[in-house]
PDB file of N, CA and C in Angstrom:
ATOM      1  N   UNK A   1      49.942 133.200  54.583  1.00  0.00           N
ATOM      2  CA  UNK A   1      51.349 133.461  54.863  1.00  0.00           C
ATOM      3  C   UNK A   1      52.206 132.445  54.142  1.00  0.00           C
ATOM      4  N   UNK A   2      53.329 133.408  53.346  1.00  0.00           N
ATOM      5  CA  UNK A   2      54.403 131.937  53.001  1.00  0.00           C
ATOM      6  C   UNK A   2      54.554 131.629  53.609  1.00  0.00           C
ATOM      7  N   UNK A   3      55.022 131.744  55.123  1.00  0.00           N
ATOM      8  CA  UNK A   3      56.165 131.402  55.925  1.00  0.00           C
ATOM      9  C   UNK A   3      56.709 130.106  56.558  1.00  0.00           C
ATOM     10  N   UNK A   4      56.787 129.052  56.610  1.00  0.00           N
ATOM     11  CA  UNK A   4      57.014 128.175  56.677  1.00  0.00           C
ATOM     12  C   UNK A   4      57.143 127.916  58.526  1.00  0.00           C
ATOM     13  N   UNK A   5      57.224 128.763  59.264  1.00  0.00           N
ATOM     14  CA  UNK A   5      57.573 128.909  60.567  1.00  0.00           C
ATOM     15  C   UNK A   5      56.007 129.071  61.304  1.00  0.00           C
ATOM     16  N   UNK A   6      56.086 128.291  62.501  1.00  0.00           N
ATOM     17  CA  UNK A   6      54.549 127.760  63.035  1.00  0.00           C
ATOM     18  C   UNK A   6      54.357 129.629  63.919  1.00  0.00           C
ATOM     19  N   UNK A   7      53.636 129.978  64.084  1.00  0.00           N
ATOM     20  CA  UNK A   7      53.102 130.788  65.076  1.00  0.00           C
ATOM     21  C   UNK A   7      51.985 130.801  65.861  1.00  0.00           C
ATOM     22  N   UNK A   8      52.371 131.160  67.255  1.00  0.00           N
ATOM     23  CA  UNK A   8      51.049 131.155  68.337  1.00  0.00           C
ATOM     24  C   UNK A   8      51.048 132.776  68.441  1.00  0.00           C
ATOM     25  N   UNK A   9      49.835 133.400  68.148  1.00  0.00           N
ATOM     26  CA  UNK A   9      49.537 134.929  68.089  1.00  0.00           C
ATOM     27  C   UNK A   9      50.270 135.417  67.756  1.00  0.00           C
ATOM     28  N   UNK A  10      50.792 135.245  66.648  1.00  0.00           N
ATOM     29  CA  UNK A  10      51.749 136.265  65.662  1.00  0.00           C
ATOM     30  C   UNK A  10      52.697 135.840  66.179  1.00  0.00           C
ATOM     31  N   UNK A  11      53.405 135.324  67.129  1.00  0.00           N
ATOM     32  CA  UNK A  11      55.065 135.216  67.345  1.00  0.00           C
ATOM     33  C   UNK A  11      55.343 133.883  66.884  1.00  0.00           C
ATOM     34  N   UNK A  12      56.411 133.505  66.217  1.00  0.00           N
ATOM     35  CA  UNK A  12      56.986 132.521  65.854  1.00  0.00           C
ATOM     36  C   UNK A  12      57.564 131.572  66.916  1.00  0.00           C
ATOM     37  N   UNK A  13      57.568 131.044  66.913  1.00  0.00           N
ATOM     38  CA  UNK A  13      57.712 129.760  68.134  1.00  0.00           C
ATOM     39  C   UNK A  13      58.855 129.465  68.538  1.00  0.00           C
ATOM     40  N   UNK A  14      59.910 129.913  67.848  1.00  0.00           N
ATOM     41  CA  UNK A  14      61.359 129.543  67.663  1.00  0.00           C
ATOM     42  C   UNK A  14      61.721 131.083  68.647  1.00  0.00           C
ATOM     43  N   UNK A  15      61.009 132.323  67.976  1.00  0.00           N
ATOM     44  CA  UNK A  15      60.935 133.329  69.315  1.00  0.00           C
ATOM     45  C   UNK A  15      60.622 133.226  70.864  1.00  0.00           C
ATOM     46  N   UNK A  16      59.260 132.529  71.004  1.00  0.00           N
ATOM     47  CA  UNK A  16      58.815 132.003  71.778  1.00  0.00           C
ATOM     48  C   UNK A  16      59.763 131.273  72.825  1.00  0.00           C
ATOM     49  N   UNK A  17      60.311 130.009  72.067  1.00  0.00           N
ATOM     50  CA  UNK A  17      61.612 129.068  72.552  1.00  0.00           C
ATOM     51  C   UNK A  17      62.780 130.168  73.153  1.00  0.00           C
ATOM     52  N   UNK A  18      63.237 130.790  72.398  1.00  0.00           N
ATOM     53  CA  UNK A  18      64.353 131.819  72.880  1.00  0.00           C
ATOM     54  C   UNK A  18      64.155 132.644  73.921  1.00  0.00           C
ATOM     55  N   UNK A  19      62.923 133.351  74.191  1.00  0.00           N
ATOM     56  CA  UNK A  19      62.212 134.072  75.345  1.00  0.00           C
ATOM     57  C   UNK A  19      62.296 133.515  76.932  1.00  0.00           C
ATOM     58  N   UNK A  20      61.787 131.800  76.491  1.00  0.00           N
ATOM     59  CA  UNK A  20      62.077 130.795  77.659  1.00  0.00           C
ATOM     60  C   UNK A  20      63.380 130.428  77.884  1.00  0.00           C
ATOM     61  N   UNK A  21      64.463 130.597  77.214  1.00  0.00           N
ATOM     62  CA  UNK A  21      65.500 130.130  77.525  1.00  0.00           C
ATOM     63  C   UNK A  21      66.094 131.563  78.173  1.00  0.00           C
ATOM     64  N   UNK A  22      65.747 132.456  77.684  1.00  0.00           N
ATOM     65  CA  UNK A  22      66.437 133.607  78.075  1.00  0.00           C
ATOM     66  C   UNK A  22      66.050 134.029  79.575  1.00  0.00           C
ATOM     67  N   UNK A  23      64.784 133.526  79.829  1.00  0.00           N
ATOM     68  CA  UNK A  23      63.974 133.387  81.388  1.00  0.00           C
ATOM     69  C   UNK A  23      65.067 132.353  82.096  1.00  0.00           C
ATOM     70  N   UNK A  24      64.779 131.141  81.463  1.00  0.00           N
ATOM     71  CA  UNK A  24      65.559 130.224  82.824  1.00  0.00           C
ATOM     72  C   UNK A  24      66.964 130.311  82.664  1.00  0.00           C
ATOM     73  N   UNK A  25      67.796 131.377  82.005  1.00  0.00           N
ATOM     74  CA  UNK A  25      69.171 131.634  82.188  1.00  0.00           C
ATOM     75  C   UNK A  25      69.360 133.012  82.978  1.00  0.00           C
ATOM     76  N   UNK A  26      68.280 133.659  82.594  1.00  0.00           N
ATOM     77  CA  UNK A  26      68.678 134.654  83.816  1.00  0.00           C
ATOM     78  C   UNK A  26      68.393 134.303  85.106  1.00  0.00           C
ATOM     79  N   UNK A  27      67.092 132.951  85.580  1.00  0.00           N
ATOM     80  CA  UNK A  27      66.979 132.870  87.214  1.00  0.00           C
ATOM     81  C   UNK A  27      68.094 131.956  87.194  1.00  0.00           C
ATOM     82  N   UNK A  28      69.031 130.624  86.353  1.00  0.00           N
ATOM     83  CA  UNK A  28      70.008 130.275  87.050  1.00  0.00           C
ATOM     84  C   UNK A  28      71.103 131.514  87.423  1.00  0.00           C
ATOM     85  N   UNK A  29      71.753 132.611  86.527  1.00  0.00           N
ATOM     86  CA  UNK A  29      72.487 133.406  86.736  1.00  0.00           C
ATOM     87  C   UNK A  29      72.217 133.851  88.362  1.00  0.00           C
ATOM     88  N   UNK A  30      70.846 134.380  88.625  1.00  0.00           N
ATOM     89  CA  UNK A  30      70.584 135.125  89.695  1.00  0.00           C
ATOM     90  C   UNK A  30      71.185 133.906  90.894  1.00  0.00           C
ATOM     91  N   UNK A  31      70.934 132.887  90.627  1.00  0.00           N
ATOM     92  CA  UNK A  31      71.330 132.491  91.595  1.00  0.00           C
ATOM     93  C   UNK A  31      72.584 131.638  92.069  1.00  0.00           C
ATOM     94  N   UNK A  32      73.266 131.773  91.102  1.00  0.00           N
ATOM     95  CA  UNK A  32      74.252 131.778  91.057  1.00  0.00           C
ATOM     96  C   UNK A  32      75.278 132.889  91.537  1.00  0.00           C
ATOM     97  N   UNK A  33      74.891 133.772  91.378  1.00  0.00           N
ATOM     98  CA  UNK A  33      75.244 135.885  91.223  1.00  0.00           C
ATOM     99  C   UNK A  33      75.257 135.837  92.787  1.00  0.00           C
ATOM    100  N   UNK A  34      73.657 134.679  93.516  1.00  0.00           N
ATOM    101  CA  UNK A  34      73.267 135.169  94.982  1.00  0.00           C
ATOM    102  C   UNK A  34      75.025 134.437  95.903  1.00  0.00           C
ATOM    103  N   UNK A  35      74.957 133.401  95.201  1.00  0.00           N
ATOM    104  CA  UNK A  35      76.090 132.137  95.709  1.00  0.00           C
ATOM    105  C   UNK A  35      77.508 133.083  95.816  1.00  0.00           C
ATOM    106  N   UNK A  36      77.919 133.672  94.632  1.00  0.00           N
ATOM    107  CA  UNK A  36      79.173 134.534  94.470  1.00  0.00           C
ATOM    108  C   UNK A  36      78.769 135.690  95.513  1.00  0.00           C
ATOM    109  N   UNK A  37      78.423 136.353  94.905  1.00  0.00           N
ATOM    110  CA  UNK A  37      78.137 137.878  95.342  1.00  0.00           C
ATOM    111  C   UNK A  37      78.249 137.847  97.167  1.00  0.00           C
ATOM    112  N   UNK A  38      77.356 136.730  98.132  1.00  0.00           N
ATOM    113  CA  UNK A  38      77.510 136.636  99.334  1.00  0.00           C
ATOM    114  C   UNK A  38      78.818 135.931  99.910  1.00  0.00           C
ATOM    115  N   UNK A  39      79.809 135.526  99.131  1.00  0.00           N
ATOM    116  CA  UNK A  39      80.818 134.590  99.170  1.00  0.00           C
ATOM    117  C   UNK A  39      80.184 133.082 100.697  1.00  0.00           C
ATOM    118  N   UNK A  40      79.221 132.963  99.986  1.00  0.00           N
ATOM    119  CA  UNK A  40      78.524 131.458 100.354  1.00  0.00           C
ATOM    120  C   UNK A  40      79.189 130.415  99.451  1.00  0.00           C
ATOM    121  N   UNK A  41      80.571 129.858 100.644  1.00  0.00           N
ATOM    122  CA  UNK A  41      81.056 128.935 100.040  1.00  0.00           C
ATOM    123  C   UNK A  41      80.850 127.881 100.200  1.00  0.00           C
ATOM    124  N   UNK A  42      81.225 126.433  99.336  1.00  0.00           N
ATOM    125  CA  UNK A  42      80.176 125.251  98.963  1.00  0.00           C
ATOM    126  C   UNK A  42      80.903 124.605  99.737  1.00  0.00           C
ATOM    127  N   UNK A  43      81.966 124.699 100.403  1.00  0.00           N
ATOM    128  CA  UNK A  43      82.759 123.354 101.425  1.00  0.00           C
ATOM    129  C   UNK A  43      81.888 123.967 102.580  1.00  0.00           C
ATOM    130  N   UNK A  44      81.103 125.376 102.901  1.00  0.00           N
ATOM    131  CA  UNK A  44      80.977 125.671 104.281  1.00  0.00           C
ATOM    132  C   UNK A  44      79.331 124.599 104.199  1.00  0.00           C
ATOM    133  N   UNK A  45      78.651 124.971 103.184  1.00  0.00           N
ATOM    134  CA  UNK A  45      77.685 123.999 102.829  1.00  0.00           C
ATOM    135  C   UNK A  45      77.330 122.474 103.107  1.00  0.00           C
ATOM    136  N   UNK A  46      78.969 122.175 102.594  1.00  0.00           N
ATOM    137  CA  UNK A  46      78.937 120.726 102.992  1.00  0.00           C
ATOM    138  C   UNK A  46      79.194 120.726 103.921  1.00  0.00           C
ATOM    139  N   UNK A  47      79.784 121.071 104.887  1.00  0.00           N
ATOM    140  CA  UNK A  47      80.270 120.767 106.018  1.00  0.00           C
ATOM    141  C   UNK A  47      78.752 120.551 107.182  1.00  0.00           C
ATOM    142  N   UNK A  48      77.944 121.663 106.670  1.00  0.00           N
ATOM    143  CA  UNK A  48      76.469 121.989 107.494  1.00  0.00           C
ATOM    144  C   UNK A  48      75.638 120.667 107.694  1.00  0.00           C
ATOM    145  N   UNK A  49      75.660 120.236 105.673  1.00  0.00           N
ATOM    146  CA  UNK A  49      75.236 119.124 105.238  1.00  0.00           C
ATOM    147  C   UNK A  49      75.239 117.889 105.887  1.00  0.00           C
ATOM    148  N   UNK A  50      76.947 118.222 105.989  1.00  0.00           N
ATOM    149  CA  UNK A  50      77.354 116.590 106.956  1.00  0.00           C
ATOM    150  C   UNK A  50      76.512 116.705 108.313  1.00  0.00           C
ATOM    151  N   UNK A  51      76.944 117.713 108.917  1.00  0.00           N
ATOM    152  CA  UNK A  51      76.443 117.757 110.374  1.00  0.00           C
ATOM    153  C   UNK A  51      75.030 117.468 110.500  1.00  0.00           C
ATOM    154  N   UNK A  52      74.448 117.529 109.406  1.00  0.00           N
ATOM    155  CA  UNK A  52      73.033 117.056 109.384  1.00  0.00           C
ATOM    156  C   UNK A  52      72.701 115.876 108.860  1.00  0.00           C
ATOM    157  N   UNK A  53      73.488 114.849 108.098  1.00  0.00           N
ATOM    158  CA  UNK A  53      73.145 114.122 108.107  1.00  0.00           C
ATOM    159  C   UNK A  53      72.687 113.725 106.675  1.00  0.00           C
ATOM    160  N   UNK A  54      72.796 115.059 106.262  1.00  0.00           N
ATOM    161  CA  UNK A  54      72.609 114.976 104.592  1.00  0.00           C
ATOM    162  C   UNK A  54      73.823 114.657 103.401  1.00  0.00           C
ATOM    163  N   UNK A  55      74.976 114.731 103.829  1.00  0.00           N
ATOM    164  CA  UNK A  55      75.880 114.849 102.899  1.00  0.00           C
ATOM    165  C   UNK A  55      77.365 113.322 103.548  1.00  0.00           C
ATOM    166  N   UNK A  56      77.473 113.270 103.088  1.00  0.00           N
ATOM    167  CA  UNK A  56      79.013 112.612 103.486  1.00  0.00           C
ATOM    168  C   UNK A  56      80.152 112.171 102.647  1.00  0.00           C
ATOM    169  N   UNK A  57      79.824 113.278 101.192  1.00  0.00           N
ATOM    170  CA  UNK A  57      81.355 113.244 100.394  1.00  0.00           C
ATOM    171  C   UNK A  57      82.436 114.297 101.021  1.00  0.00           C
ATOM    172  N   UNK A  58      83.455 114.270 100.548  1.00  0.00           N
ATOM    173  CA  UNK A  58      84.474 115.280 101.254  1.00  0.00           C
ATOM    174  C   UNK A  58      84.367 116.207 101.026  1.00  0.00           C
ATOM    175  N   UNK A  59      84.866 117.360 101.861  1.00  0.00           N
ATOM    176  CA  UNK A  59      84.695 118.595 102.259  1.00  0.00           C
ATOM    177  C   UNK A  59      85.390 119.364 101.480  1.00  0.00           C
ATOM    178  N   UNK A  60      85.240 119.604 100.071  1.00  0.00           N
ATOM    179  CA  UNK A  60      86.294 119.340  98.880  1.00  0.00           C
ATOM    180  C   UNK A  60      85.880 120.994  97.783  1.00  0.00           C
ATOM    181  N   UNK A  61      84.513 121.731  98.313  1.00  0.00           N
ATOM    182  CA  UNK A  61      83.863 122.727  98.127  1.00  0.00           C
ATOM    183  C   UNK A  61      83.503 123.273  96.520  1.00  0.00           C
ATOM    184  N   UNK A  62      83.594 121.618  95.802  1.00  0.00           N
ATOM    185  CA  UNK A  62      83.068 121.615  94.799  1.00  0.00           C
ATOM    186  C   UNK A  62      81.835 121.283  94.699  1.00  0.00           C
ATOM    187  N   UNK A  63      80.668 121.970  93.892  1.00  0.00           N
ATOM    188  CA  UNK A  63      79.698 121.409  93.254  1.00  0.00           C
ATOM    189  C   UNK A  63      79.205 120.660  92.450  1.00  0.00           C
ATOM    190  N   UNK A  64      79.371 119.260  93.340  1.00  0.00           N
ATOM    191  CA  UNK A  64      79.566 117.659  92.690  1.00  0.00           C
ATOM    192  C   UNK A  64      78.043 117.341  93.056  1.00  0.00           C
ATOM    193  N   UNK A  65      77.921 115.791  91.779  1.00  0.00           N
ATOM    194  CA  UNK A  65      76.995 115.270  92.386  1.00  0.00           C
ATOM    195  C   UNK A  65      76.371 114.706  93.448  1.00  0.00           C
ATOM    196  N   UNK A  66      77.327 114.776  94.805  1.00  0.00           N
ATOM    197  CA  UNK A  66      76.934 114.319  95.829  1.00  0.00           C
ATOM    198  C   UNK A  66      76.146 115.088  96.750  1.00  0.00           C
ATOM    199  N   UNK A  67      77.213 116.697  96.308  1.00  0.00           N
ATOM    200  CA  UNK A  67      76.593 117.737  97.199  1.00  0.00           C
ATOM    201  C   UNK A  67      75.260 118.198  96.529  1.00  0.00           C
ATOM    202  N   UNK A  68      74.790 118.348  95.060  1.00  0.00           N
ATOM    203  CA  UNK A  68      74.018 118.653  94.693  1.00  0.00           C
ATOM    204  C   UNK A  68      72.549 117.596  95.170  1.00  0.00           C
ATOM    205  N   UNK A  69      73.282 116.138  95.569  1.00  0.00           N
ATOM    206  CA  UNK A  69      71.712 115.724  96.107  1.00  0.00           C
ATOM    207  C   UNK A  69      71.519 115.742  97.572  1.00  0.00           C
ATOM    208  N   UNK A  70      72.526 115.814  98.168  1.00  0.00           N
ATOM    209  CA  UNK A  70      72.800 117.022  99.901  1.00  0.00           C
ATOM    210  C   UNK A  70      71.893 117.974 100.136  1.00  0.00           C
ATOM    211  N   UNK A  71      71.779 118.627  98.517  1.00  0.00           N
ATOM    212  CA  UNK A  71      71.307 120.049  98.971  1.00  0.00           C
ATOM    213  C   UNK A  71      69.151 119.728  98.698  1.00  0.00           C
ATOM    214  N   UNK A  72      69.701 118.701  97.544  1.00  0.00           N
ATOM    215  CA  UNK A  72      68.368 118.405  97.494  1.00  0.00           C
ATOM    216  C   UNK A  72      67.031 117.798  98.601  1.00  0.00           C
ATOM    217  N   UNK A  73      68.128 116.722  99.278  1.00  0.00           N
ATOM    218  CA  UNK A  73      67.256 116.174 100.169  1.00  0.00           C
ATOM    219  C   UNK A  73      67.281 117.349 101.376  1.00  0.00           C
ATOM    220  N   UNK A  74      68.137 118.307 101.870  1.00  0.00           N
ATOM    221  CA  UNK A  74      67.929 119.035 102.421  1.00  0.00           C
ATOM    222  C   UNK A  74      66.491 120.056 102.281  1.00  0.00           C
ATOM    223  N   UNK A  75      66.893 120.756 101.382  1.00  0.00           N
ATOM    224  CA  UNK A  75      65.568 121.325 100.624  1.00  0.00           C
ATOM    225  C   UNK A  75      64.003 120.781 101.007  1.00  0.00           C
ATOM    226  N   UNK A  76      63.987 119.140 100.408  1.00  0.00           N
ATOM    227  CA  UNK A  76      62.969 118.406 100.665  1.00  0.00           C
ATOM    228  C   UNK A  76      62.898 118.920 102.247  1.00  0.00           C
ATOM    229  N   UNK A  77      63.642 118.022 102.536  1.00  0.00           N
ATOM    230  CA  UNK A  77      63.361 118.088 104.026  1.00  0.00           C
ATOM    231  C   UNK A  77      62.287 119.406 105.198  1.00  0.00           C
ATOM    232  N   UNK A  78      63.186 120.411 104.436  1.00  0.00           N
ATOM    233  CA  UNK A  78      62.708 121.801 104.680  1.00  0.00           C
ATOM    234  C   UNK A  78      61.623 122.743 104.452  1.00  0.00           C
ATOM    235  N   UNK A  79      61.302 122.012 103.347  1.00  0.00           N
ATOM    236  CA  UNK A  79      59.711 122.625 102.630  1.00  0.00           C
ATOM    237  C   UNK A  79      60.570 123.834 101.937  1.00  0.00           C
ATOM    238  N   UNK A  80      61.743 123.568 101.705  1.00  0.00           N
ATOM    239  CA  UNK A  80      62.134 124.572 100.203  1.00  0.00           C
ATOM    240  C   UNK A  80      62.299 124.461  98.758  1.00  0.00           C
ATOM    241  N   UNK A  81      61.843 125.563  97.934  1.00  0.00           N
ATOM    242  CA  UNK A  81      62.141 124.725  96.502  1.00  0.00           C
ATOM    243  C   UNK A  81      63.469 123.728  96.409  1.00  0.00           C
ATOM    244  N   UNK A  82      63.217 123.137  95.831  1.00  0.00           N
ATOM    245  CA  UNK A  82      64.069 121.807  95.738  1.00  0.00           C
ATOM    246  C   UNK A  82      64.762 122.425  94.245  1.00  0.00           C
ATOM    247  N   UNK A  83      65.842 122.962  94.279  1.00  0.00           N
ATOM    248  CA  UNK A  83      66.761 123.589  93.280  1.00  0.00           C
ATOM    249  C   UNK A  83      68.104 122.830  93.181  1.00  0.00           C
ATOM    250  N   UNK A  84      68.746 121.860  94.375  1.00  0.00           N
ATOM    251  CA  UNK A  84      70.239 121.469  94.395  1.00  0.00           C
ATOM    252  C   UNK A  84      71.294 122.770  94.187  1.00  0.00           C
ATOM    253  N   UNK A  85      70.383 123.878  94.575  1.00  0.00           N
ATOM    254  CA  UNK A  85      71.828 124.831  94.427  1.00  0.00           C
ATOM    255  C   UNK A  85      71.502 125.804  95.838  1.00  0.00           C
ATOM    256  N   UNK A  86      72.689 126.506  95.931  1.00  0.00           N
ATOM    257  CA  UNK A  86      72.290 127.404  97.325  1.00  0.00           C
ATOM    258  C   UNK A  86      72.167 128.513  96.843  1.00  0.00           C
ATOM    259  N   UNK A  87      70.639 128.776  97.022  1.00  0.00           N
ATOM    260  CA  UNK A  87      70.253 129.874  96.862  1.00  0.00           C
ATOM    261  C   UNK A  87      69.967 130.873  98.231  1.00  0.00           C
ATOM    262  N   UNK A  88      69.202 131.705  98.106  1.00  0.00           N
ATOM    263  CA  UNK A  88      69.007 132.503  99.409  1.00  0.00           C
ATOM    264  C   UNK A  88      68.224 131.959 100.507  1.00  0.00           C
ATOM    265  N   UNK A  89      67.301 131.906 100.524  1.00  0.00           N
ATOM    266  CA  UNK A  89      66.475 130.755 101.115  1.00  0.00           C
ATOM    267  C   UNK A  89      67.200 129.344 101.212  1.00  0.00           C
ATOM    268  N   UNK A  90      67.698 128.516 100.978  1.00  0.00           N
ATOM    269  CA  UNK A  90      68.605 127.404 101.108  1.00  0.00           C
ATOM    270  C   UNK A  90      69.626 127.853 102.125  1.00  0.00           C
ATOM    271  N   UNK A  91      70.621 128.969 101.735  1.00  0.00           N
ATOM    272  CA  UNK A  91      71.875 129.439 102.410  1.00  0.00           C
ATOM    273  C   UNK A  91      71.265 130.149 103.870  1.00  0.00           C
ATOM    274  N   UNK A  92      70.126 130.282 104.182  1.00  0.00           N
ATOM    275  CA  UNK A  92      69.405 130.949 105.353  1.00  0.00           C
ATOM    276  C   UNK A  92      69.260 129.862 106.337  1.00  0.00           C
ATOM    277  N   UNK A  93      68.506 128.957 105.440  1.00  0.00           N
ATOM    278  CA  UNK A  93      67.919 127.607 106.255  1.00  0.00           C
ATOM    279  C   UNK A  93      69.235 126.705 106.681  1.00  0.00           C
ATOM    280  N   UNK A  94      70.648 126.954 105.768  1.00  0.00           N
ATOM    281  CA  UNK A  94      71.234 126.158 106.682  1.00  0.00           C
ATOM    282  C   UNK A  94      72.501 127.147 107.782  1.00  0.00           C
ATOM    283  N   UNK A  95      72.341 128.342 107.764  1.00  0.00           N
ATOM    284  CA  UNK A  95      72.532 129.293 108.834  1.00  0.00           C
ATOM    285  C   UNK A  95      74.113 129.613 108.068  1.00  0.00           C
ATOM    286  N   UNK A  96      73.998 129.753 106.834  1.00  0.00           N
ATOM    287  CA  UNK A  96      75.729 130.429 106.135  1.00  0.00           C
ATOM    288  C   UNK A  96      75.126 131.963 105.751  1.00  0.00           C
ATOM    289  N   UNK A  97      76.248 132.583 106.964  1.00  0.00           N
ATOM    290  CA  UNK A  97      76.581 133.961 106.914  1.00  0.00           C
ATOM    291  C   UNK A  97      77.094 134.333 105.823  1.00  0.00           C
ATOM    292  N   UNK A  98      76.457 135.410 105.019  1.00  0.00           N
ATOM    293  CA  UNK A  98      77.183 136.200 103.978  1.00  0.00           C
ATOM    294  C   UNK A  98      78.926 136.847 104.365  1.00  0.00           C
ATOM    295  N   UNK A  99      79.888 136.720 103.931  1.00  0.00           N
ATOM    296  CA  UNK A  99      80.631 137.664 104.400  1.00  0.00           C
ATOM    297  C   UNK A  99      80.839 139.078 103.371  1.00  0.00           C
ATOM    298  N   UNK A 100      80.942 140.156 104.311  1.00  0.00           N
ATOM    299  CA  UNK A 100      80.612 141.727 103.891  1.00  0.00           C
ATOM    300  C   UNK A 100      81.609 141.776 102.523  1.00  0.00           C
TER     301      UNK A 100
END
């Protein structure tokens, strides 16, 4: 082969690379999509957070670095994937109602 481009079983690697990125942008989307779509909002989050003991920046319902390690040690805590985002499983475990 001329080709100058590496391949594992005929696909070019740079394909390969793009395939994986195109994977872990559609599961952040999804769960992101889960966050919107249920209007699971991030001040109701923190607020849960605080009450537990996990969080204590303000109730400000941005997705900051404080709340993102809130959600983490929560997670830990819980035996859930440890993502820092509220996903479905996360938004269950800390009892936020979807609204219709």
């Amino acid at each position: 082969p001329s080709s100058s481009a590496f391949t594992i079983d005929g696909q070019r690697i740079s394909d390969l690379g793009e395939g994986l990125m195109q994977a872990i942008l559609l599961r952040h989307q999804h769960q992101s999509d889960f966050a919107a779509a249920n209007n699971v909002k991030i001040a109701e989050a923190q607020q849960v957070l605080k009450e537990n003991g996990f969080y204590s920046g303000p109730l400000d319902g941005t997705m900051s670095e404080w709340t993102v390690d809130a959600l983490r040690a929560f997670q830990q805590s819980r035996r859930l994937n440890v993502t820092g985002r509220i996903d479905s499983d996360t938004a269950q475990e800390l009892g936020l109602q979807a609204t219709p």
